[in-house]
mmCIF file of C-alpha atoms in Angstrom:
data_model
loop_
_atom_site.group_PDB
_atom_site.id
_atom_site.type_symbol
_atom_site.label_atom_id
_atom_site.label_comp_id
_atom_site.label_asym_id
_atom_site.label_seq_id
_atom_site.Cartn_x
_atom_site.Cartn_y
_atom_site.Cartn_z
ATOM 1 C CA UNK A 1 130.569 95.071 2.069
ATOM 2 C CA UNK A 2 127.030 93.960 2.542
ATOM 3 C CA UNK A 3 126.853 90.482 3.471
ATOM 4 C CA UNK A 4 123.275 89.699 3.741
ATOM 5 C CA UNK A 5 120.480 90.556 6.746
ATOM 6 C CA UNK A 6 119.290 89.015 9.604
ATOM 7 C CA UNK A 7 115.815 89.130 10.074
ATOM 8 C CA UNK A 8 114.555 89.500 13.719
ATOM 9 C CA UNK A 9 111.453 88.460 15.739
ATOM 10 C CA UNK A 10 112.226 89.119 18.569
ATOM 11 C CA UNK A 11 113.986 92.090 20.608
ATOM 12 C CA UNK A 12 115.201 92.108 24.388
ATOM 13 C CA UNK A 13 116.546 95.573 25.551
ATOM 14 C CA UNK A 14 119.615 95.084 28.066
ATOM 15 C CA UNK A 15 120.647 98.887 28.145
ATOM 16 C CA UNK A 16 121.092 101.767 26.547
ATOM 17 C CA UNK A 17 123.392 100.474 24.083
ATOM 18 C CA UNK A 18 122.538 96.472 24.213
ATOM 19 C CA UNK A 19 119.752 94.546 22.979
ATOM 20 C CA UNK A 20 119.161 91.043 21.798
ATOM 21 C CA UNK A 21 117.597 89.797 18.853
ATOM 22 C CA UNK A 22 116.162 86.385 17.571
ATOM 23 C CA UNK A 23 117.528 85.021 14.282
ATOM 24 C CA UNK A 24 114.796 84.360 12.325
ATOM 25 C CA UNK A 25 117.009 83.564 9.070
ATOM 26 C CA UNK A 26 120.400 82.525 7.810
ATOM 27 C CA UNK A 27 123.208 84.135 8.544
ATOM 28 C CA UNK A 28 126.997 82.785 8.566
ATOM 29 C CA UNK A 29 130.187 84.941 8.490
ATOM 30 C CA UNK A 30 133.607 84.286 8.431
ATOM 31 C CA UNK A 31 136.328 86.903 10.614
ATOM 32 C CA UNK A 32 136.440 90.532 9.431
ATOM 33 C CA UNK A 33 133.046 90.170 7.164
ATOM 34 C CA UNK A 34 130.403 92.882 7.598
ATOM 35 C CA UNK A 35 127.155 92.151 7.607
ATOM 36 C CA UNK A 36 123.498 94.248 8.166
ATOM 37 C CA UNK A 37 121.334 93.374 11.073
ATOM 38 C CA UNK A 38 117.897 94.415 10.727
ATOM 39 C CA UNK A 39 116.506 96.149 13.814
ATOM 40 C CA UNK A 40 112.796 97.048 13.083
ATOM 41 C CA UNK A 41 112.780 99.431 10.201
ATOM 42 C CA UNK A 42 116.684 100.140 10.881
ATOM 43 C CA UNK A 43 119.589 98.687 9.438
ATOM 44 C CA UNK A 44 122.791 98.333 11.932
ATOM 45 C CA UNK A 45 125.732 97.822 9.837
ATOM 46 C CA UNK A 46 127.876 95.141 11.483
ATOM 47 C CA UNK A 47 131.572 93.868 11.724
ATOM 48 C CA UNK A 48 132.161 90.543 12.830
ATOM 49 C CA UNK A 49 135.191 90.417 15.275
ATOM 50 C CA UNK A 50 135.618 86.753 15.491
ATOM 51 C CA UNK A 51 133.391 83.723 14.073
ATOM 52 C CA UNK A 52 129.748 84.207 13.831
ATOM 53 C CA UNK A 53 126.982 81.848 12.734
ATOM 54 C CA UNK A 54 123.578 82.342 13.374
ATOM 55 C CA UNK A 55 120.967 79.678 12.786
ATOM 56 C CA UNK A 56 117.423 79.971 12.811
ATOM 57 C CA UNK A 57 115.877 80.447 16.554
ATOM 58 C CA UNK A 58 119.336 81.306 17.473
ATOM 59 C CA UNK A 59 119.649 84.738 19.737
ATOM 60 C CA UNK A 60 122.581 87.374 19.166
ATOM 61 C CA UNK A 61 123.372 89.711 21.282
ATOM 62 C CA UNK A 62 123.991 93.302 19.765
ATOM 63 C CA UNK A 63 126.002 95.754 20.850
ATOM 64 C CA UNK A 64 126.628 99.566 19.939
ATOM 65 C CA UNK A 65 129.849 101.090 21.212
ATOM 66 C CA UNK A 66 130.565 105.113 20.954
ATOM 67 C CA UNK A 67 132.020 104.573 18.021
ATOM 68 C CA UNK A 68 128.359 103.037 16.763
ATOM 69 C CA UNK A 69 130.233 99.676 15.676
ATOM 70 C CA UNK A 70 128.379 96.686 16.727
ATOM 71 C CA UNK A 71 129.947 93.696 17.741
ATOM 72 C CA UNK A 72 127.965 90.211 17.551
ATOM 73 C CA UNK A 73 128.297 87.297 20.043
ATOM 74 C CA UNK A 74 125.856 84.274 19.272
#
């Protein structure tokens, strides 16, 4: 289920497989929602583990796991 998209200003590469991005919209979830998080021109389909709300000017860390889930922390 597409939730909505986080648009992004700003991108920080941590690794090979974890970045973070600058909210630059709304974006609140509630546990087990999936959401899309706009990387560019690419489209990371996310699952939120636990509680996630991102606020304008907030950062989120992104991160892809082998199994090319991506798990949110704010």
């Amino acid at each position: 289920m597409r939730v909505g998209a986080v648009a992004t200003d700003t991108r920080t590469t941590q690794g090979p497989n974890r970045f973070t991005e600058r909210v630059s919209s709304m974006q609140c979830l509630r546990d087990g929602q999936d959401m899309v998080v706009a990387v560019g021109d690419v489209e990371l389909r996310a699952h939120a583990d636990a509680h996630f709300d991102a606020r304008s000017g907030d950062d989120v860390t992104v991160v892809l796991d082998p199994a090319w889930t991506v798990a949110l922390w704010s």
